[in-house]
Amino acid sequence: MKLSLGPIQYYWPIDKVQAFYAQAKDWPVEIVYLGEVVCSKRRELRLLDWLEIADMLEAAGKEVVLSTLALLEAESELISLQKICENGDFKVEANDMAAVHLINSRPFVAGPHLNLYNVSSLELMQETGALRWVMPLELSANTLAELQAQRPAGLATEVFAYGHMPLSFSARCFTARAHNVPKDQCELRCIEYPQGMPLQTQEEQELFTINGIQLQSGLPTNLLGEIDTLRQLQVDVLRLSPQAKGMQQIVTAFDAARKGEQSEAIDTLMAADTEWCNGYWHGEAGMLNVSAVFK
C-alpha cells in the first residue's frame, strides 16, 4: 500500500509551498500531486513553478501527478487546463470531464471530483486511459468493497485517508462572502487562512471549513484506524491531504501503520482528545467519529 500527498487545497505563499515540498521530498510517500485544484485566481505559482517542483520531486524518486481544477468557469481556465494536460512529462489527475477529454486517452488519474460511483463509470475511465481512480469521499467501506470486487483489472484504487474533505465547489466565493466583498474584489483573502476558515454552528460545533469557492468538512477525516480494513479491501494508495501544520507527523503515523509498526506519531494522531471524523467510511453522517467495526 502506497502513500500519496494530495494537492495543497489552500492558498499558500510561494515560499511556503516551496519549503513544504523541499521537506516532502524526504518523507516516506511514493506519490505527490501538485497544482491548483480550487480557484484559478490563486496564482502564487505558475505552471512553470509547479513543473520545477515536479522535477525536484521526481529526482527524489517520487511519482509526480499534476492535478487540475475541479470547477472551470472561463475560457482562460480551459486554456490553462490544456497546457497542463499536454505537459508531456507528468501524468495528470483529471478532476472534471474536460480534463479527461483533453488528456486524449493518455494515462491519467481519475480524481475524486469525477463522481465515479459504479463499475460502469470505472470501466469508462479505464477505456479513456485511467490508471488509478480516487474514491468519492462520501462512499462507505461497504460500497468500496462492492466496487473493488468488480473493478476492471489493472485499475488501481486510491482512498482519501486524512485531511479536511473537499465536499463541494461553488461559482460563488465563501471567503469573499465572509468578508462581505464581491468575488471579483476578493483581493485573494483566502491566503490569510492557511488551513481555511472554520464555520461553526451556534453551539460552536465545527460544521464546515471555508476555503474560497470550496466547502470542506469541519473536522479532518482520519482513516488511520482503518488500515487493516483498507488492506483487506486491496486499496492501493492512501491519500494524505497537506496540512499547514504537523504534516510530517501525519505521514510518519500512516507510514508506521501500513508497516504494522508501533509509533508515537500513531498514538498522537489517534489520541482521545484529538478531533476528527470518519462517518462516511462507516455509512453514517460524515461529521461523526464512528468506532464501529467494518463488516
mmCIF file of C-alpha atoms in Angstrom:
data_model
loop_
_atom_site.group_PDB
_atom_site.id
_atom_site.type_symbol
_atom_site.label_atom_id
_atom_site.label_comp_id
_atom_site.label_asym_id
_atom_site.label_seq_id
_atom_site.Cartn_x
_atom_site.Cartn_y
_atom_site.Cartn_z
ATOM 1 C CA MET A 1 0.000 0.000 0.000
ATOM 2 C CA LYS A 2 1.465 3.335 -1.097
ATOM 3 C CA LEU A 3 1.049 6.780 0.413
ATOM 4 C CA SER A 4 0.342 9.897 -1.593
ATOM 5 C CA LEU A 5 0.363 13.608 -0.802
ATOM 6 C CA GLY A 6 -2.730 15.133 -2.346
ATOM 7 C CA PRO A 7 -2.653 18.593 -3.909
ATOM 8 C CA ILE A 8 -2.471 21.525 -1.486
ATOM 9 C CA GLN A 9 -6.080 22.654 -1.152
ATOM 10 C CA TYR A 10 -5.323 26.018 0.440
ATOM 11 C CA TYR A 11 -3.753 29.228 -0.864
ATOM 12 C CA TRP A 12 -0.217 29.374 0.483
ATOM 13 C CA PRO A 13 2.524 31.877 -0.429
ATOM 14 C CA ILE A 14 5.054 30.546 -2.916
ATOM 15 C CA ASP A 15 7.851 30.386 -0.341
ATOM 16 C CA LYS A 16 5.686 28.246 1.978
ATOM 17 C CA VAL A 17 4.798 25.904 -0.901
ATOM 18 C CA GLN A 18 8.425 25.525 -1.939
ATOM 19 C CA ALA A 19 9.535 24.911 1.640
ATOM 20 C CA PHE A 20 6.782 22.313 2.107
ATOM 21 C CA TYR A 21 7.885 20.245 -0.880
ATOM 22 C CA ALA A 22 11.572 20.655 -0.028
ATOM 23 C CA GLN A 23 10.709 18.749 3.164
ATOM 24 C CA ALA A 24 8.232 16.364 1.500
ATOM 25 C CA LYS A 25 10.874 15.000 -0.879
ATOM 26 C CA ASP A 26 12.382 13.167 2.102
ATOM 27 C CA TRP A 27 9.096 11.856 3.517
ATOM 28 C CA PRO A 28 8.040 8.212 3.031
ATOM 29 C CA VAL A 29 5.387 8.974 0.405
ATOM 30 C CA GLU A 30 5.587 7.442 -3.046
ATOM 31 C CA ILE A 31 3.234 9.785 -4.930
ATOM 32 C CA VAL A 32 2.871 13.580 -4.865
ATOM 33 C CA TYR A 33 0.068 15.563 -6.514
ATOM 34 C CA LEU A 34 0.859 19.155 -7.491
ATOM 35 C CA GLY A 35 -1.187 22.107 -8.703
ATOM 36 C CA GLU A 36 -4.177 24.318 -8.019
ATOM 37 C CA VAL A 37 -7.483 22.471 -7.705
ATOM 38 C CA VAL A 38 -9.731 25.133 -6.142
ATOM 39 C CA CYS A 39 -9.509 28.617 -7.687
ATOM 40 C CA SER A 40 -7.772 29.875 -10.835
ATOM 41 C CA LYS A 41 -7.270 33.306 -9.237
ATOM 42 C CA ARG A 42 -4.662 31.764 -6.953
ATOM 43 C CA ARG A 43 -1.532 32.499 -8.973
ATOM 44 C CA GLU A 44 1.291 32.470 -6.444
ATOM 45 C CA LEU A 45 2.706 29.612 -8.517
ATOM 46 C CA ARG A 46 2.512 29.421 -12.313
ATOM 47 C CA LEU A 47 2.723 26.183 -14.269
ATOM 48 C CA LEU A 48 6.489 26.582 -14.696
ATOM 49 C CA ASP A 49 6.853 26.868 -10.913
ATOM 50 C CA TRP A 50 4.892 23.658 -10.407
ATOM 51 C CA LEU A 51 6.976 21.901 -13.058
ATOM 52 C CA GLU A 52 10.162 22.990 -11.317
ATOM 53 C CA ILE A 53 8.903 21.465 -8.064
ATOM 54 C CA ALA A 54 7.824 18.365 -10.003
ATOM 55 C CA ASP A 55 11.333 17.911 -11.411
ATOM 56 C CA MET A 56 12.805 18.180 -7.912
ATOM 57 C CA LEU A 57 10.408 15.584 -6.503
ATOM 58 C CA GLU A 58 10.882 13.218 -9.423
ATOM 59 C CA ALA A 59 14.650 13.414 -8.910
ATOM 60 C CA ALA A 60 13.980 12.357 -5.301
ATOM 61 C CA GLY A 61 12.200 9.239 -6.543
ATOM 62 C CA LYS A 62 8.577 10.366 -6.252
ATOM 63 C CA GLU A 63 5.815 9.694 -8.762
ATOM 64 C CA VAL A 64 4.521 13.183 -9.626
ATOM 65 C CA VAL A 65 0.995 13.894 -10.848
ATOM 66 C CA LEU A 66 -0.331 17.310 -11.913
ATOM 67 C CA SER A 67 -3.835 17.972 -10.569
ATOM 68 C CA THR A 68 -6.433 20.073 -12.407
ATOM 69 C CA LEU A 69 -9.185 22.434 -11.304
ATOM 70 C CA ALA A 70 -12.425 20.851 -10.156
ATOM 71 C CA LEU A 71 -14.606 23.715 -11.448
ATOM 72 C CA LEU A 72 -13.880 25.567 -14.690
ATOM 73 C CA GLU A 73 -15.747 28.803 -15.368
ATOM 74 C CA ALA A 74 -13.813 30.710 -18.058
ATOM 75 C CA GLU A 75 -12.063 30.167 -21.381
ATOM 76 C CA SER A 76 -8.755 31.222 -19.805
ATOM 77 C CA GLU A 77 -9.089 28.324 -17.350
ATOM 78 C CA LEU A 78 -9.668 25.938 -20.245
ATOM 79 C CA ILE A 79 -6.502 27.202 -21.935
ATOM 80 C CA SER A 80 -4.515 26.634 -18.734
ATOM 81 C CA LEU A 81 -6.056 23.188 -18.399
ATOM 82 C CA GLN A 82 -4.928 22.284 -21.895
ATOM 83 C CA LYS A 83 -1.341 23.260 -21.071
ATOM 84 C CA ILE A 84 -1.394 21.004 -18.010
ATOM 85 C CA CYS A 85 -2.881 18.078 -19.924
ATOM 86 C CA GLU A 86 -0.304 18.456 -22.700
ATOM 87 C CA ASN A 87 2.737 18.975 -20.424
ATOM 88 C CA GLY A 88 4.381 15.899 -21.899
ATOM 89 C CA ASP A 89 6.360 14.903 -18.790
ATOM 90 C CA PHE A 90 3.972 14.084 -15.942
ATOM 91 C CA LYS A 91 0.693 12.249 -15.571
ATOM 92 C CA VAL A 92 -2.398 14.334 -14.835
ATOM 93 C CA GLU A 93 -5.160 13.951 -12.246
ATOM 94 C CA ALA A 94 -8.393 14.837 -14.024
ATOM 95 C CA ASN A 95 -10.929 16.483 -11.730
ATOM 96 C CA ASP A 96 -13.555 17.205 -14.362
ATOM 97 C CA MET A 97 -14.547 15.667 -17.686
ATOM 98 C CA ALA A 98 -12.982 18.481 -19.721
ATOM 99 C CA ALA A 99 -9.603 17.280 -18.443
ATOM 100 C CA VAL A 100 -10.442 13.668 -19.372
ATOM 101 C CA HIS A 101 -11.247 14.856 -22.903
ATOM 102 C CA LEU A 102 -8.071 16.944 -23.260
ATOM 103 C CA ILE A 103 -5.843 14.171 -21.918
ATOM 104 C CA ASN A 104 -6.997 12.309 -25.018
ATOM 105 C CA SER A 105 -6.502 8.706 -23.892
ATOM 106 C CA ARG A 106 -3.050 9.249 -22.370
ATOM 107 C CA PRO A 107 -2.515 7.619 -18.946
ATOM 108 C CA PHE A 108 -4.115 9.652 -16.135
ATOM 109 C CA VAL A 109 -5.563 9.502 -12.633
ATOM 110 C CA ALA A 110 -9.334 9.855 -12.273
ATOM 111 C CA GLY A 111 -9.684 12.360 -9.426
ATOM 112 C CA PRO A 112 -12.182 12.358 -6.553
ATOM 113 C CA HIS A 113 -14.374 15.022 -8.164
ATOM 114 C CA LEU A 114 -15.343 12.944 -11.234
ATOM 115 C CA ASN A 115 -18.187 11.295 -9.277
ATOM 116 C CA LEU A 116 -17.341 7.678 -10.068
ATOM 117 C CA TYR A 117 -19.979 5.702 -8.210
ATOM 118 C CA ASN A 118 -20.322 2.437 -10.139
ATOM 119 C CA VAL A 119 -18.390 -0.145 -12.103
ATOM 120 C CA SER A 120 -19.625 1.154 -15.460
ATOM 121 C CA SER A 121 -18.051 4.551 -14.793
ATOM 122 C CA LEU A 122 -14.795 2.878 -13.718
ATOM 123 C CA GLU A 123 -14.756 0.864 -16.927
ATOM 124 C CA LEU A 124 -15.311 4.031 -18.938
ATOM 125 C CA MET A 125 -12.446 5.775 -17.187
ATOM 126 C CA GLN A 126 -10.107 2.865 -17.842
ATOM 127 C CA GLU A 127 -11.120 2.832 -21.514
ATOM 128 C CA THR A 128 -10.135 6.503 -21.763
ATOM 129 C CA GLY A 129 -6.730 5.905 -20.158
ATOM 130 C CA ALA A 130 -7.170 5.916 -16.366
ATOM 131 C CA LEU A 131 -4.528 4.008 -14.419
ATOM 132 C CA ARG A 132 -5.957 4.843 -10.994
ATOM 133 C CA TRP A 133 -9.178 6.247 -9.574
ATOM 134 C CA VAL A 134 -9.782 8.135 -6.326
ATOM 135 C CA MET A 135 -12.906 7.056 -4.472
ATOM 136 C CA PRO A 136 -15.523 9.808 -3.917
ATOM 137 C CA LEU A 137 -15.230 10.856 -0.295
ATOM 138 C CA GLU A 138 -18.826 10.157 0.702
ATOM 139 C CA LEU A 139 -18.716 6.451 -0.186
ATOM 140 C CA SER A 140 -18.532 3.845 2.569
ATOM 141 C CA ALA A 141 -16.245 0.887 3.097
ATOM 142 C CA ASN A 142 -19.103 -1.442 2.197
ATOM 143 C CA THR A 143 -19.691 0.337 -1.111
ATOM 144 C CA LEU A 144 -15.970 0.278 -1.845
ATOM 145 C CA ALA A 145 -15.916 -3.462 -1.163
ATOM 146 C CA GLU A 146 -18.598 -3.971 -3.820
ATOM 147 C CA LEU A 147 -16.711 -1.817 -6.335
ATOM 148 C CA GLN A 148 -13.385 -3.495 -5.594
ATOM 149 C CA ALA A 149 -14.907 -6.894 -6.281
ATOM 150 C CA GLN A 150 -15.900 -5.753 -9.780
ATOM 151 C CA ARG A 151 -13.359 -3.077 -10.731
ATOM 152 C CA PRO A 152 -11.548 -3.521 -14.046
ATOM 153 C CA ALA A 153 -8.294 -5.454 -13.833
ATOM 154 C CA GLY A 154 -5.282 -3.168 -13.715
ATOM 155 C CA LEU A 155 -7.153 -0.138 -12.387
ATOM 156 C CA ALA A 156 -5.632 0.940 -9.047
ATOM 157 C CA THR A 157 -7.711 2.404 -6.212
ATOM 158 C CA GLU A 158 -6.819 5.422 -4.074
ATOM 159 C CA VAL A 159 -8.689 6.490 -0.921
ATOM 160 C CA PHE A 160 -8.656 9.909 0.774
ATOM 161 C CA ALA A 161 -7.374 8.865 4.191
ATOM 162 C CA TYR A 162 -6.558 12.092 6.047
ATOM 163 C CA GLY A 163 -7.461 15.773 5.818
ATOM 164 C CA HIS A 164 -10.387 18.151 5.547
ATOM 165 C CA MET A 165 -12.666 16.587 2.973
ATOM 166 C CA PRO A 166 -13.486 18.692 -0.105
ATOM 167 C CA LEU A 167 -17.289 18.471 -0.131
ATOM 168 C CA SER A 168 -18.415 20.936 -2.787
ATOM 169 C CA PHE A 169 -17.431 23.796 -5.083
ATOM 170 C CA SER A 170 -19.427 26.895 -5.970
ATOM 171 C CA ALA A 171 -19.312 29.689 -8.544
ATOM 172 C CA ARG A 172 -19.520 31.993 -5.501
ATOM 173 C CA CYS A 173 -16.621 32.553 -3.108
ATOM 174 C CA PHE A 174 -17.419 31.757 0.510
ATOM 175 C CA THR A 175 -14.325 33.534 1.827
ATOM 176 C CA ALA A 176 -15.216 36.735 -0.035
ATOM 177 C CA ARG A 177 -18.771 36.471 1.269
ATOM 178 C CA ALA A 178 -17.488 36.099 4.832
ATOM 179 C CA HIS A 179 -15.629 39.402 4.362
ATOM 180 C CA ASN A 180 -18.701 40.998 2.747
ATOM 181 C CA VAL A 181 -16.912 41.757 -0.539
ATOM 182 C CA PRO A 182 -17.760 40.696 -4.131
ATOM 183 C CA LYS A 183 -15.941 37.673 -5.553
ATOM 184 C CA ASP A 184 -14.220 39.802 -8.196
ATOM 185 C CA GLN A 185 -12.887 42.071 -5.450
ATOM 186 C CA CYS A 186 -11.824 39.343 -3.036
ATOM 187 C CA GLU A 187 -8.199 40.553 -3.001
ATOM 188 C CA LEU A 188 -7.266 36.884 -2.552
ATOM 189 C CA ARG A 189 -8.165 36.987 1.132
ATOM 190 C CA CYS A 190 -8.019 33.206 1.399
ATOM 191 C CA ILE A 191 -4.220 33.490 1.588
ATOM 192 C CA GLU A 192 -4.824 34.749 5.147
ATOM 193 C CA TYR A 193 -6.232 31.312 6.090
ATOM 194 C CA PRO A 194 -3.593 28.603 5.508
ATOM 195 C CA GLN A 195 -5.979 25.958 6.846
ATOM 196 C CA GLY A 196 -9.245 27.568 5.728
ATOM 197 C CA MET A 197 -11.868 29.458 7.757
ATOM 198 C CA PRO A 198 -13.723 27.393 10.388
ATOM 199 C CA LEU A 199 -17.501 27.661 10.180
ATOM 200 C CA GLN A 200 -19.235 26.795 13.430
ATOM 201 C CA THR A 201 -22.811 26.252 14.471
ATOM 202 C CA GLN A 202 -24.379 28.412 17.181
ATOM 203 C CA GLU A 203 -23.373 25.627 19.566
ATOM 204 C CA GLU A 204 -19.733 26.150 18.480
ATOM 205 C CA GLN A 205 -19.556 22.808 16.682
ATOM 206 C CA GLU A 206 -17.093 22.605 13.764
ATOM 207 C CA LEU A 207 -19.542 22.209 10.876
ATOM 208 C CA PHE A 208 -17.594 23.210 7.737
ATOM 209 C CA THR A 209 -14.317 24.750 6.674
ATOM 210 C CA ILE A 210 -14.496 27.608 4.165
ATOM 211 C CA ASN A 211 -11.758 27.593 1.545
ATOM 212 C CA GLY A 212 -12.509 30.127 -1.202
ATOM 213 C CA ILE A 213 -15.095 28.593 -3.527
ATOM 214 C CA GLN A 214 -14.646 25.236 -1.809
ATOM 215 C CA LEU A 215 -16.547 23.922 1.194
ATOM 216 C CA GLN A 216 -14.739 21.333 3.294
ATOM 217 C CA SER A 217 -15.587 19.208 6.296
ATOM 218 C CA GLY A 218 -15.277 20.984 9.616
ATOM 219 C CA LEU A 219 -13.012 18.266 11.000
ATOM 220 C CA PRO A 220 -10.405 16.275 9.113
ATOM 221 C CA THR A 221 -11.287 12.737 8.157
ATOM 222 C CA ASN A 222 -8.903 10.201 9.645
ATOM 223 C CA LEU A 223 -8.750 6.576 8.466
ATOM 224 C CA LEU A 224 -5.572 5.704 10.327
ATOM 225 C CA GLY A 225 -7.533 3.280 12.487
ATOM 226 C CA GLU A 226 -8.901 1.564 9.366
ATOM 227 C CA ILE A 227 -5.561 0.401 7.940
ATOM 228 C CA ASP A 228 -6.393 -3.297 8.300
ATOM 229 C CA THR A 229 -9.707 -2.834 6.516
ATOM 230 C CA LEU A 230 -8.103 -0.782 3.761
ATOM 231 C CA ARG A 231 -5.546 -3.541 3.263
ATOM 232 C CA GLN A 232 -8.303 -6.165 3.286
ATOM 233 C CA LEU A 233 -10.093 -4.206 0.554
ATOM 234 C CA GLN A 234 -6.894 -4.166 -1.526
ATOM 235 C CA VAL A 235 -6.673 -0.376 -1.631
ATOM 236 C CA ASP A 236 -3.504 0.568 -3.493
ATOM 237 C CA VAL A 237 -2.924 4.166 -2.334
ATOM 238 C CA LEU A 238 -3.837 6.205 0.741
ATOM 239 C CA ARG A 239 -4.081 9.947 0.110
ATOM 240 C CA LEU A 240 -2.975 12.391 2.807
ATOM 241 C CA SER A 241 -4.102 15.968 2.212
ATOM 242 C CA PRO A 242 -1.423 18.592 3.035
ATOM 243 C CA GLN A 243 -1.984 20.422 6.316
ATOM 244 C CA ALA A 244 -0.473 23.756 7.335
ATOM 245 C CA LYS A 245 0.991 22.221 10.495
ATOM 246 C CA GLY A 246 2.097 18.772 11.606
ATOM 247 C CA MET A 247 2.148 17.133 8.188
ATOM 248 C CA GLN A 248 5.365 15.227 8.735
ATOM 249 C CA GLN A 249 3.922 13.622 11.869
ATOM 250 C CA ILE A 250 0.795 12.589 9.941
ATOM 251 C CA VAL A 251 2.901 10.977 7.214
ATOM 252 C CA THR A 252 5.043 9.238 9.834
ATOM 253 C CA ALA A 253 1.945 7.815 11.539
ATOM 254 C CA PHE A 254 0.457 6.374 8.342
ATOM 255 C CA ASP A 255 3.814 5.010 7.238
ATOM 256 C CA ALA A 256 4.235 3.178 10.543
ATOM 257 C CA ALA A 257 0.656 1.892 10.467
ATOM 258 C CA ARG A 258 0.946 0.432 6.961
ATOM 259 C CA LYS A 259 4.129 -1.365 8.082
ATOM 260 C CA GLY A 260 2.450 -2.693 11.212
ATOM 261 C CA GLU A 261 4.862 -0.816 13.459
ATOM 262 C CA GLN A 262 4.279 0.980 16.740
ATOM 263 C CA SER A 263 4.836 4.734 16.671
ATOM 264 C CA GLU A 264 4.397 7.702 18.941
ATOM 265 C CA ALA A 265 3.000 9.523 15.906
ATOM 266 C CA ILE A 266 0.157 6.977 15.713
ATOM 267 C CA ASP A 267 -0.665 7.450 19.391
ATOM 268 C CA THR A 268 -0.720 11.228 18.927
ATOM 269 C CA LEU A 269 -2.972 11.128 15.856
ATOM 270 C CA MET A 270 -5.385 8.673 17.493
ATOM 271 C CA ALA A 271 -5.380 10.259 20.977
ATOM 272 C CA ALA A 272 -8.756 10.592 22.666
ATOM 273 C CA ASP A 273 -8.516 14.386 22.809
ATOM 274 C CA THR A 274 -7.957 14.803 19.045
ATOM 275 C CA GLU A 275 -10.925 15.785 16.891
ATOM 276 C CA TRP A 276 -11.571 14.070 13.576
ATOM 277 C CA CYS A 277 -14.323 12.260 11.700
ATOM 278 C CA ASN A 278 -14.837 9.031 9.765
ATOM 279 C CA GLY A 279 -18.606 8.815 9.432
ATOM 280 C CA TYR A 280 -18.774 8.412 5.654
ATOM 281 C CA TRP A 281 -16.431 5.435 5.795
ATOM 282 C CA HIS A 282 -18.912 3.688 8.100
ATOM 283 C CA GLY A 283 -22.002 4.649 6.103
ATOM 284 C CA GLU A 284 -23.031 7.306 8.620
ATOM 285 C CA ALA A 285 -23.155 11.112 8.617
ATOM 286 C CA GLY A 286 -19.723 12.262 7.512
ATOM 287 C CA MET A 287 -19.097 14.527 10.508
ATOM 288 C CA LEU A 288 -19.351 11.643 13.005
ATOM 289 C CA ASN A 289 -16.493 9.765 14.632
ATOM 290 C CA VAL A 290 -17.592 6.143 14.437
ATOM 291 C CA SER A 291 -15.755 3.326 16.186
ATOM 292 C CA ALA A 292 -17.861 0.558 14.653
ATOM 293 C CA VAL A 293 -16.004 -2.356 13.101
ATOM 294 C CA PHE A 294 -16.245 -2.819 9.320
ATOM 295 C CA LYS A 295 -18.300 -5.834 8.308
#
